[in-house]
Coordinates of C-alpha atoms and ligand atoms in Angstrom, one line a residue:
M123 CA -27.0 1.0 -57.4
T124 CA -27.7 -2.5 -57.6
L125 CA -29.7 -3.9 -54.2
L126 CA -27.6 -7.3 -53.6
Q127 CA -31.4 -9.3 -51.6
F128 CA -29.2 -11.5 -49.2
G129 CA -32.6 -13.5 -47.2
S130 CA -34.0 -11.1 -46.1
T131 CA -30.8 -8.1 -46.3
Q132 CA -30.2 -5.7 -49.1
F133 CA -26.8 -4.1 -49.3
P134 CA -26.7 -2.3 -52.2
C135 CA -24.1 -2.1 -54.5
N136 CA -22.1 -0.1 -57.0
C137 CA -21.1 -1.7 -59.9
D138 CA -21.7 -2.0 -64.0
A139 CA -23.8 -5.3 -63.9
A140 CA -24.8 -8.0 -61.6
Q141 CA -25.7 -11.5 -61.4
Q142 CA -27.7 -13.7 -58.8
L143 CA -24.5 -17.1 -58.8
G144 CA -26.7 -20.0 -56.3
N145 CA -26.6 -17.7 -53.7
G146 CA -23.7 -15.6 -54.6
Y147 CA -23.6 -12.8 -57.0
L148 CA -21.3 -12.6 -60.5
L149 CA -21.0 -8.5 -60.8
E150 CA -18.8 -7.6 -63.5
S151 CA -16.8 -3.1 -62.9
A152 CA -13.3 -2.7 -62.8
N153 CA -14.3 -0.3 -59.3
I154 CA -17.0 -1.5 -57.1
S155 CA -18.2 -0.9 -53.8
I156 CA -20.7 -2.7 -51.5
Q157 CA -22.7 -0.2 -48.3
L158 CA -22.3 -2.2 -45.3
P159 CA -25.1 -2.0 -42.5
A160 CA -23.2 -0.9 -39.2
G161 CA -22.4 -3.1 -36.7
S162 CA -18.7 -4.5 -38.8
K163 CA -17.4 -6.9 -36.5
A164 CA -13.7 -7.9 -37.5
Y165 CA -12.0 -7.7 -41.5
Y166 CA -11.1 -10.1 -43.9
A167 CA -7.6 -9.0 -45.1
H168 CA -5.7 -11.2 -47.6
G169 CA -1.7 -10.7 -48.1
W170 CA -0.9 -10.6 -51.2
Q171 CA 1.3 -13.2 -51.1
S172 CA 2.5 -16.8 -48.9
W173 CA 4.1 -14.9 -46.3
S174 CA 2.0 -12.4 -46.6
L175 CA -0.8 -11.6 -43.2
A176 CA -3.9 -12.9 -44.1
G177 CA -6.7 -13.2 -41.2
W178 CA -9.6 -12.4 -39.0
T179 CA -8.2 -8.3 -38.5
G180 CA -9.3 -4.9 -36.4
L181 CA -11.8 -2.4 -38.4
Q182 CA -8.3 0.2 -38.5
A183 CA -5.7 -0.6 -41.1
L184 CA -2.8 -1.8 -39.4
P185 CA 0.7 -0.7 -38.9
V186 CA 3.2 -1.1 -41.3
S187 CA 5.5 -3.6 -40.8
K188 CA 8.6 -3.3 -41.2
P189 CA 11.3 -3.6 -41.7
A190 CA 10.9 -1.4 -45.5
L191 CA 13.7 -2.5 -47.2
L192 CA 11.7 -6.4 -46.7
H193 CA 8.6 -4.7 -48.0
P194 CA 8.9 -6.5 -51.5
L195 CA 10.1 -9.9 -50.2
Q196 CA 7.0 -9.7 -47.6
I197 CA 3.9 -8.0 -48.7
D198 CA 2.8 -6.3 -52.3
P199 CA 4.7 -4.2 -51.5
V200 CA 2.0 -1.3 -53.8
Y201 CA -0.2 -1.0 -50.7
A202 CA 2.3 -0.6 -47.5
R203 CA 1.4 2.0 -46.5
H204 CA -2.1 1.8 -47.7
P205 CA -4.1 3.8 -45.1
H206 CA -7.1 1.2 -45.2
P207 CA -7.4 -2.4 -44.2
N208 CA -7.2 -4.5 -47.1
G209 CA -6.3 -7.0 -49.0
S210 CA -5.0 -8.5 -52.4
W211 CA -8.4 -10.3 -54.5
V212 CA -10.2 -10.7 -51.6
G213 CA -11.3 -8.7 -48.3
A214 CA -15.6 -10.0 -45.7
V215 CA -16.4 -8.3 -43.1
E216 CA -17.8 -9.7 -40.2
L217 CA -21.1 -9.1 -39.7
A218 CA -23.4 -7.9 -36.5
D219 CA -25.0 -11.6 -37.0
G220 CA -21.9 -13.0 -37.3
N221 CA -22.5 -14.9 -40.7
I222 CA -19.6 -12.7 -43.4
L223 CA -20.4 -10.2 -46.8
L224 CA -17.3 -11.8 -49.0
L225 CA -16.3 -10.1 -51.3
G226 CA -13.7 -11.5 -53.6
A227 CA -12.1 -11.1 -57.5
L228 CA -12.1 -13.7 -59.7
G229 CA -9.6 -12.6 -62.0
L230 CA -6.3 -10.6 -61.0
D231 CA -3.9 -7.3 -60.1
S232 CA -7.5 -6.3 -57.8
H233 CA -7.1 -5.3 -54.7
V234 CA -10.2 -4.5 -52.0
Q235 CA -10.5 -2.5 -49.0
L236 CA -12.7 -1.3 -46.0
R237 CA -13.3 2.5 -45.8
E238 CA -16.2 4.9 -45.1
G239 CA -18.1 1.6 -44.3
Q240 CA -18.5 0.1 -47.5
L241 CA -16.8 -2.8 -48.6
Q242 CA -14.3 -1.9 -52.1
G243 CA -13.5 -3.3 -55.2
W244 CA -11.0 -2.6 -57.6
Y245 CA -8.2 -3.6 -61.2
E246 CA -5.7 -2.2 -61.1
N247 CA -6.0 -1.6 -64.5
A248 CA -9.4 -0.4 -66.0
S249 CA -9.4 -2.6 -68.6
I250 CA -7.4 -6.3 -69.4
E251 CA -7.9 -6.6 -73.5
G252 CA -11.6 -6.6 -73.5
K253 CA -11.9 -8.9 -70.2
K254 CA -14.7 -9.1 -68.1
Q255 CA -13.7 -7.5 -65.1
E256 CA -15.7 -10.1 -62.7
W257 CA -16.3 -10.4 -58.5
F258 CA -18.5 -12.2 -56.9
A259 CA -20.3 -11.4 -53.6
A260 CA -22.0 -13.0 -51.1
Q261 CA -23.6 -13.4 -47.6
G262 CA -23.5 -15.7 -45.1
P263 CA -21.2 -18.4 -43.1
E264 CA -18.4 -18.3 -42.9
N265 CA -17.3 -21.4 -44.5
E266 CA -19.2 -22.1 -46.9
V267 CA -18.9 -18.0 -48.3
F268 CA -15.5 -19.5 -48.1
Q269 CA -15.8 -22.4 -50.1
A270 CA -18.9 -20.7 -53.0
Y271 CA -15.5 -18.6 -53.4
A272 CA -13.4 -21.2 -54.6
H273 CA -16.4 -23.2 -56.6
Y274 CA -16.0 -19.7 -58.6
L275 CA -11.7 -19.4 -58.8
G276 CA -11.2 -22.7 -59.4
E277 CA -13.7 -22.3 -62.8
R278 CA -12.1 -19.1 -64.1
L279 CA -7.5 -20.7 -63.0
G280 CA -8.1 -24.2 -62.6
Q281 CA -8.0 -27.1 -59.7
R282 CA -4.9 -29.5 -59.4
P283 CA -6.8 -33.1 -58.4
A284 CA -7.5 -33.0 -54.4
Q285 CA -6.0 -33.8 -51.4
T286 CA -3.9 -36.0 -50.4
T287 CA -1.6 -35.7 -47.6
Q288 CA 2.0 -36.1 -48.8
R289 CA 5.0 -36.4 -46.7
V290 CA 8.1 -34.4 -47.1
W291 CA 11.7 -34.6 -45.3
C292 CA 13.3 -31.2 -46.3
S293 CA 16.3 -30.1 -44.9
W294 CA 15.5 -26.2 -44.6
Y295 CA 15.3 -25.8 -40.8
S296 CA 17.7 -28.6 -39.6
F297 CA 20.6 -27.0 -41.5
Y298 CA 19.7 -24.3 -44.4
T299 CA 22.2 -22.7 -46.4
A300 CA 24.9 -24.4 -45.4
I301 CA 24.3 -27.9 -47.0
D302 CA 27.2 -29.9 -48.4
E303 CA 26.9 -33.7 -49.9
Q304 CA 28.2 -35.3 -47.9
V305 CA 25.8 -34.2 -43.9
L306 CA 22.9 -34.7 -46.8
Q307 CA 24.3 -37.8 -47.8
D308 CA 24.1 -39.1 -44.2
T309 CA 21.3 -37.7 -43.1
F310 CA 18.8 -39.3 -45.8
A311 CA 20.9 -42.5 -44.7
R312 CA 19.8 -41.9 -41.7
L313 CA 15.3 -41.6 -42.5
A314 CA 15.7 -44.7 -44.0
N315 CA 13.2 -46.0 -41.7
L316 CA 11.3 -43.2 -41.5
P317 CA 7.9 -42.6 -44.1
F318 CA 9.5 -39.5 -45.7
D319 CA 7.7 -39.8 -49.8
V320 CA 9.5 -37.0 -50.6
L321 CA 13.0 -36.2 -49.9
Q322 CA 13.4 -32.3 -50.4
V323 CA 17.1 -30.0 -50.8
D324 CA 16.8 -26.9 -50.3
D325 CA 17.8 -23.7 -50.5
G326 CA 22.6 -23.9 -50.4
W327 CA 22.8 -26.7 -53.1
Q328 CA 23.5 -23.3 -56.0
M329 CA 26.3 -21.9 -57.5
A330 CA 24.2 -18.6 -57.2
I331 CA 20.4 -17.0 -56.6
G332 CA 20.5 -17.0 -60.4
D333 CA 22.8 -19.3 -62.0
W334 CA 20.7 -23.3 -61.2
E335 CA 24.4 -25.8 -60.9
P336 CA 25.2 -27.0 -57.8
N337 CA 28.4 -25.2 -56.4
T338 CA 31.5 -26.9 -54.5
K339 CA 29.7 -28.3 -52.0
F340 CA 28.1 -30.9 -54.5
P341 CA 31.5 -31.7 -56.0
S342 CA 29.2 -34.8 -57.0
G343 CA 26.9 -32.9 -59.2
M344 CA 23.7 -33.2 -58.2
E345 CA 23.1 -36.7 -60.0
S346 CA 24.2 -38.8 -57.2
I347 CA 21.5 -36.9 -54.7
T348 CA 18.8 -38.2 -56.6
S349 CA 20.2 -41.5 -57.2
T350 CA 20.7 -41.6 -53.9
I351 CA 16.9 -40.4 -52.5
R352 CA 15.9 -42.6 -55.9
A353 CA 17.7 -46.1 -54.6
S354 CA 15.7 -45.6 -51.3
G355 CA 11.8 -45.4 -53.8
R356 CA 11.7 -41.9 -52.6
K357 CA 10.8 -38.7 -54.5
A358 CA 14.3 -36.6 -54.9
G359 CA 12.8 -33.0 -54.2
L360 CA 14.7 -29.5 -55.2
W361 CA 14.6 -26.4 -54.1
L362 CA 14.6 -23.4 -56.5
A363 CA 14.5 -19.3 -57.0
P364 CA 14.2 -19.3 -60.8
L365 CA 12.9 -15.6 -61.4
L366 CA 15.0 -14.0 -58.6
V367 CA 18.6 -12.5 -59.4
V368 CA 21.5 -11.0 -57.6
P369 CA 24.1 -8.5 -59.1
S370 CA 27.1 -11.6 -57.7
S371 CA 25.6 -14.1 -60.6
K372 CA 26.8 -14.7 -63.6
L373 CA 23.1 -14.4 -65.1
Y374 CA 23.4 -10.7 -64.3
H375 CA 26.8 -9.8 -65.8
S376 CA 25.4 -11.8 -68.6
H377 CA 21.3 -10.2 -69.0
P378 CA 21.3 -7.0 -67.6
N379 CA 18.2 -6.0 -69.6
W380 CA 17.1 -9.3 -68.5
V381 CA 16.0 -7.6 -65.0
L382 CA 12.9 -5.9 -64.1
Q383 CA 13.3 -3.1 -64.4
N384 CA 11.5 0.9 -63.4
E385 CA 10.9 3.3 -66.3
D386 CA 13.9 4.8 -65.6
G387 CA 15.8 1.6 -66.2
K388 CA 16.6 1.2 -63.3
P389 CA 16.1 -2.5 -61.3
I390 CA 13.1 -3.1 -59.2
S391 CA 14.0 -4.2 -56.5
A392 CA 12.4 -7.9 -55.0
G393 CA 14.5 -6.8 -51.2
F394 CA 17.3 -8.1 -49.5
N395 CA 19.1 -11.5 -48.7
W396 CA 22.2 -13.9 -48.2
G397 CA 24.1 -10.3 -48.5
E398 CA 22.9 -9.6 -51.3
P399 CA 20.2 -6.7 -53.0
L400 CA 17.4 -9.3 -54.6
Y401 CA 16.6 -8.3 -58.3
A402 CA 13.2 -10.0 -60.9
L403 CA 13.8 -12.0 -64.5
D404 CA 10.9 -9.8 -66.5
T405 CA 8.6 -13.3 -67.3
T406 CA 7.8 -11.4 -70.5
Q407 CA 10.8 -10.9 -72.7
P408 CA 11.0 -14.8 -74.9
L409 CA 14.4 -15.3 -73.5
V410 CA 13.1 -15.4 -70.4
L411 CA 10.5 -17.8 -70.6
E412 CA 12.8 -20.0 -72.6
W413 CA 14.8 -19.5 -70.2
L414 CA 13.0 -21.1 -67.3
A415 CA 11.8 -23.8 -69.5
N416 CA 14.8 -25.6 -69.9
L417 CA 16.4 -24.4 -66.1
M418 CA 13.3 -26.5 -65.4
K419 CA 14.0 -29.2 -67.9
K420 CA 17.2 -29.9 -66.6
V421 CA 15.8 -29.9 -62.5
R422 CA 13.7 -32.7 -64.8
A423 CA 16.4 -34.7 -66.7
W424 CA 18.9 -34.4 -63.2
G425 CA 16.1 -36.8 -61.6
F426 CA 14.2 -34.0 -59.5
D427 CA 10.4 -34.9 -59.2
Y428 CA 9.1 -33.0 -57.1
I429 CA 10.0 -29.4 -56.9
K430 CA 9.9 -26.5 -54.4
L431 CA 9.8 -22.9 -56.6
D432 CA 10.2 -19.6 -54.5
F433 CA 10.8 -15.9 -53.8
L434 CA 8.1 -16.0 -56.5
Y435 CA 6.5 -13.2 -56.3
A436 CA 9.5 -11.1 -58.2
G437 CA 7.2 -11.9 -61.6
A438 CA 5.3 -9.7 -60.1
L439 CA 6.3 -6.8 -58.2
P440 CA 5.3 -3.6 -60.5
G441 CA 8.1 -2.2 -63.0
K442 CA 8.5 -1.8 -66.5
R443 CA 8.2 -5.1 -68.6
H444 CA 9.6 -5.5 -72.2
Q445 CA 5.9 -6.6 -72.7
N446 CA 2.8 -4.2 -70.9
K447 CA 1.0 -7.0 -69.2
P448 CA -0.6 -6.7 -66.4
R449 CA 1.9 -8.1 -63.4
E450 CA 0.6 -10.9 -61.7
A451 CA -0.5 -11.7 -65.3
A452 CA 3.0 -11.4 -66.7
Y453 CA 4.4 -13.9 -63.0
R454 CA 0.9 -16.6 -64.6
D455 CA 2.8 -16.2 -68.4
G456 CA 6.0 -16.6 -66.6
L457 CA 4.9 -20.0 -64.1
T458 CA 3.1 -21.0 -68.0
A459 CA 6.3 -21.5 -68.9
I460 CA 7.6 -23.6 -66.3
R461 CA 5.0 -25.9 -66.0
A462 CA 5.5 -26.7 -69.6
G463 CA 9.2 -27.1 -69.2
L464 CA 8.4 -29.0 -65.6
G465 CA 5.6 -31.9 -68.0
S466 CA 2.7 -32.3 -66.2
D467 CA 4.4 -35.3 -63.8
A468 CA 6.6 -33.6 -62.2
Y469 CA 4.7 -31.9 -58.0
L470 CA 5.4 -28.5 -58.7
L471 CA 5.1 -26.9 -55.1
T472 CA 5.1 -22.8 -55.2
C473 CA 6.7 -20.9 -52.2
G474 CA 7.4 -16.9 -51.8
A475 CA 3.6 -16.9 -54.1
P476 CA 0.8 -15.1 -55.5
I477 CA -1.6 -16.6 -54.1
L478 CA -4.5 -16.4 -56.5
P479 CA -2.2 -16.1 -59.7
S480 CA 0.1 -19.8 -59.1
L481 CA -4.1 -21.3 -58.9
G482 CA -4.5 -24.3 -61.6
L483 CA -0.4 -23.9 -62.4
S484 CA 1.0 -25.1 -58.4
D485 CA 0.1 -28.9 -57.5
A486 CA 0.7 -27.2 -53.3
L487 CA 0.7 -23.9 -52.2
R488 CA 2.6 -22.3 -49.2
I489 CA -0.4 -20.6 -47.5
G490 CA 1.8 -19.1 -45.0
P491 CA 5.3 -17.9 -43.9
D492 CA 8.5 -19.7 -42.6
V493 CA 7.9 -21.6 -39.2
A494 CA 11.0 -21.6 -36.7
A495 CA 11.7 -23.2 -34.0
L496 CA 9.7 -20.4 -31.8
W497 CA 6.5 -19.5 -31.5
E498 CA 7.1 -15.9 -31.5
S499 CA 9.8 -13.6 -31.9
Q500 CA 9.3 -9.8 -29.3
R501 CA 12.0 -7.9 -31.7
D502 CA 9.5 -9.0 -35.0
A503 CA 6.3 -8.9 -33.4
V504 CA 6.2 -5.9 -31.0
Y505 CA 9.2 -3.7 -32.2
L506 CA 9.0 -4.2 -36.3
Y507 CA 5.1 -5.2 -36.1
N508 CA 5.5 -7.9 -38.8
P509 CA 3.7 -10.9 -39.4
A510 CA 5.2 -12.3 -42.3
T511 CA 8.9 -13.5 -40.5
P512 CA 9.3 -17.0 -39.7
S513 CA 7.6 -17.8 -36.3
A514 CA 5.2 -21.1 -35.6
K515 CA 3.1 -19.0 -33.8
N516 CA 2.6 -16.4 -38.2
A517 CA 3.2 -19.2 -39.4
I518 CA 0.1 -20.9 -38.3
R519 CA -2.0 -18.0 -37.9
T520 CA -2.5 -17.2 -41.7
S521 CA -1.9 -20.7 -42.9
I522 CA -5.3 -21.1 -40.6
S523 CA -6.3 -17.9 -42.4
R524 CA -6.0 -19.6 -46.2
M525 CA -7.9 -23.0 -45.4
W526 CA -10.2 -22.7 -47.3
L527 CA -7.9 -22.9 -50.1
A528 CA -7.6 -26.6 -50.1
P529 CA -10.6 -27.2 -52.6
L530 CA -8.1 -25.2 -55.2
V531 CA -4.2 -26.9 -54.5
H532 CA -2.8 -29.1 -51.7
T533 CA -1.4 -26.5 -49.1
D534 CA 1.3 -27.1 -47.8
P535 CA 1.5 -25.0 -44.0
D536 CA 5.2 -25.8 -43.1
V537 CA 7.4 -28.3 -41.3
A538 CA 5.8 -29.8 -38.4
Y539 CA 8.7 -30.0 -35.4
F540 CA 9.2 -33.1 -33.0
C541 CA 12.9 -33.3 -32.0
M542 CA 13.5 -30.6 -28.4
R543 CA 16.2 -30.2 -28.4
G544 CA 17.4 -26.7 -30.3
N545 CA 13.6 -25.7 -29.4
S546 CA 12.2 -23.0 -27.8
L547 CA 8.7 -24.0 -28.3
E548 CA 6.4 -25.4 -25.4
S549 CA 5.1 -29.3 -26.5
G550 CA 1.2 -27.7 -26.6
Q551 CA 2.4 -25.4 -30.1
M552 CA 4.7 -27.9 -31.3
Q553 CA 1.6 -30.0 -31.7
L554 CA -0.5 -27.7 -32.6
L555 CA 2.0 -27.1 -35.5
Q556 CA 2.1 -31.2 -36.1
D557 CA -2.4 -30.8 -35.6
L558 CA -1.6 -27.8 -38.0
A559 CA 0.2 -30.1 -40.4
A560 CA -2.6 -32.8 -40.2
V561 CA -5.8 -30.7 -41.1
C562 CA -4.3 -28.8 -44.1
H563 CA -3.0 -32.7 -45.2
F564 CA 0.6 -31.5 -45.3
K565 CA 3.4 -33.3 -43.6
A566 CA 6.6 -32.2 -44.0
S567 CA 9.2 -31.7 -41.3
S568 CA 13.5 -30.9 -41.0
D569 CA 14.6 -32.6 -38.0
L570 CA 17.7 -34.7 -38.0
P571 CA 16.4 -38.9 -37.2
Q572 CA 20.6 -38.7 -34.6
F573 CA 18.8 -35.9 -32.6
L574 CA 15.2 -37.3 -32.3
T575 CA 14.4 -39.3 -29.0
K576 CA 12.6 -43.3 -29.1
T577 CA 9.4 -41.1 -28.0
E578 CA 9.9 -37.9 -30.5
K579 CA 10.8 -40.9 -34.0
E580 CA 7.8 -42.9 -32.7
A581 CA 5.2 -39.6 -32.7
L582 CA 7.4 -38.5 -36.5
I583 CA 6.3 -41.6 -37.8
S584 CA 2.4 -42.1 -36.0
F585 CA 2.3 -39.0 -37.9
L586 CA 3.2 -39.6 -41.1
Q587 CA 1.8 -43.0 -41.1
S588 CA -1.8 -41.8 -39.6
E589 CA -4.6 -41.4 -42.8
D590 CA -7.0 -38.1 -40.3
D591 CA -10.8 -37.7 -40.3
I592 CA -10.6 -34.0 -39.9
Q593 CA -13.4 -31.8 -39.5
R594 CA -13.1 -27.7 -39.5
V595 CA -15.9 -27.4 -36.6
G596 CA -15.5 -22.8 -36.2
R597 CA -13.0 -21.1 -37.9
N598 CA -10.5 -22.3 -35.3
T599 CA -11.4 -25.3 -34.3
F600 CA -11.2 -28.6 -35.7
L601 CA -12.0 -32.3 -34.6
V602 CA -8.6 -34.6 -36.1
D603 CA -9.7 -37.8 -35.8
G604 CA -12.5 -36.8 -33.1
R605 CA -9.7 -35.0 -31.2
E606 CA -10.8 -30.8 -30.9
V607 CA -8.3 -28.4 -31.7
D608 CA -8.2 -25.5 -31.1
F609 CA -5.9 -22.3 -33.3
S610 CA -7.0 -19.1 -31.6
Q611 CA -4.3 -18.3 -29.4
A612 CA -2.0 -18.2 -32.2
M613 CA -4.5 -15.9 -34.6
T614 CA -4.1 -13.0 -32.1
L615 CA -2.4 -9.9 -33.4
P616 CA 0.0 -7.9 -30.9
S617 CA -1.8 -3.9 -30.7
P618 CA -0.2 -1.7 -32.7
P619 CA 2.6 -0.3 -31.0
T620 CA 2.9 3.3 -29.1
G621 CA 5.1 5.6 -26.5
S622 CA 8.6 3.7 -26.6
T623 CA 7.5 -0.1 -27.7
A624 CA 6.8 2.4 -30.7
L625 CA 10.5 4.3 -31.1
L626 CA 12.5 1.8 -30.8
G627 CA 10.6 -0.4 -33.7
E628 CA 11.7 2.8 -35.2
I629 CA 15.3 2.4 -34.6
A630 CA 14.9 -2.1 -34.8
G631 CA 13.2 -1.1 -38.3
W632 CA 15.7 1.7 -39.5
L633 CA 18.3 -1.0 -38.5
G634 CA 17.2 -3.4 -40.5
S635 CA 16.5 -1.7 -43.4
Q636 CA 20.6 -1.7 -43.6
P637 CA 22.2 -4.3 -46.0
Y638 CA 25.4 -4.4 -43.6
V639 CA 23.0 -5.0 -40.2
L640 CA 21.5 -8.1 -42.1
R641 CA 24.1 -8.8 -43.5
L642 CA 26.3 -9.1 -40.6
L643 CA 23.0 -11.2 -38.5
G644 CA 23.1 -13.5 -41.6
R645 CA 27.4 -14.1 -41.2
L646 CA 26.3 -15.1 -37.3
D647 CA 24.0 -17.2 -38.3
Q648 CA 26.6 -19.0 -40.9
A649 CA 29.1 -19.8 -38.7
R650 CA 26.5 -21.7 -35.6
L651 CA 25.1 -23.7 -38.8
K652 CA 28.7 -24.7 -40.1
K653 CA 29.4 -25.8 -36.7
L654 CA 26.6 -27.8 -36.9
V655 CA 27.0 -29.4 -40.1
Q656 CA 31.2 -30.0 -38.8
E657 CA 30.5 -31.6 -36.6
I658 CA 28.0 -34.1 -38.3
N659 CA 30.5 -35.4 -40.5
N660 CA 33.7 -35.3 -38.7
Q661 CA 30.9 -38.2 -36.6
K662 CA 31.7 -40.0 -39.2
Ligands
LIG262 C1 15.1 -20.5 -47.7 C2 14.0 -20.3 -47.1 C3 12.8 -21.6 -47.7 C4 11.9 -21.5 -47.1 C5 11.0 -20.6 -48.0 C6 11.9 -19.7 -47.7 O1 13.1 -12.4 -45.4 N1 12.5 -13.5 -45.4 O2 11.9 -12.5 -45.1 C7 12.7 -15.0 -46.4 C8 11.4 -15.0 -45.8 C9 11.5 -16.6 -46.3 C10 12.1 -17.2 -46.5 C11 13.5 -16.7 -46.6 C12 13.8 -15.7 -46.5 O3 12.7 -18.7 -46.8 O4 10.2 -20.6 -47.4 O5 11.4 -22.8 -47.1 O6 13.3 -22.6 -48.6 O7 13.1 -19.5 -48.5 O8 16.0 -19.9 -48.8

């Protein structure tokens, strides 16, 4: 038993070795536990990947989110049904006096839980090639303690250059997968006078997930898109999900053995999307790494300099790999090959990405789930108890709770909206998303210029042009150019469902795990979006 001394308080700790480090301790152990004093008030849960919940919660485990079919895609599936409050790599407790106690791993494949009055941590692999299994623990004011943790993470995993404000237009939140060459060229022309630095093509250009060639909606090829963008003096951006593969792809048929499998040789589920089951590539296979690097070189050769890589969690799912490696180390090898293929001058945004294993290799990291033109979905929040689905509230909650990552990586909170058309957000809620972008120094939008009113367009321009002075004054409060912004209304979580709400939740969860239901919902969305694109294209 070691005693960790913080000020006048002592915390008994079980670990192999402890060494004082600044205001905290560097601890070594595969398993570790720190005894908490009575009166803990809240637990900071840190979700595994971009879309997984991060935030201050109560001292009880949250309900299991639904539908289960999406667990691999939204949370760490290994801990989906874990009975105690828990999170990936780091956890913290708010103590009776308002200070926090943080336990954070400095290595990968590690997990923290609150159990029996202790903060407990463990590494999934008791020994990794003789490597030390390190933790950082500190007690004190929340922001100071998280900043100290970030500092030591940066020393271990690396960090990217200091924050500069990104200004990105992204096709996703207007067109979703319904993009085609004509509608993008038209939109890029309309965006000509708006101060964006990057125009980014999102999902919808590719033949299939796994077959990263332009589909028939892009008959002139991807160079015709990049040459338009570059001629306007902007960087061209492209979305890919390089670690995923779907059964309908050519890649799946030509290289079935590249797919991450379980002990029985069956493909591991990476979730369900685009009407199909998702599988993952095994990034411990040399040929897979070579394929990834070549894919990145191809995309660079097309003229893209800003690369949004999505659904990256797939590379770190549990499974039986060609080379027996901890899952997050395997992912990091994949990301290293990707980075090498891209070259250091490309801008890499990682999304749907396990957080710690992406540090040092990503320029920017999505730190929350997708936004949507709605505050919160009753179905998702209350019945499915799922804080990882698209909504403004979900995006704000988790992004604000991950702002401590800012010294290590550019923090992308997803897009802000300015256009009221087709948007159920109230103006105060839209303002909160804009302020979120300001405090994150990452300003992105998908709004279509032709649908913006004059006032909305002016607001967008001034948002993009302003260099904001940001000060964090509390857990959820900031000063943006001296104006107080309070994100508290987005930070709450619904109460666990009971009675008829719980029953309806079970039914909704079951339906949501049926592929045909997801396919039907997808088709309805597709029909609406196709119409929008047709209307725009017919106007010309
Ligand atoms: C493209 C999109 C956009 C978006 C990404 C990612 O099924 N799901 O739960 C689910 C979650 C996120 C998601 C798509 C599906 O969005 O975050 O910006 O690039 O992919 O498909």
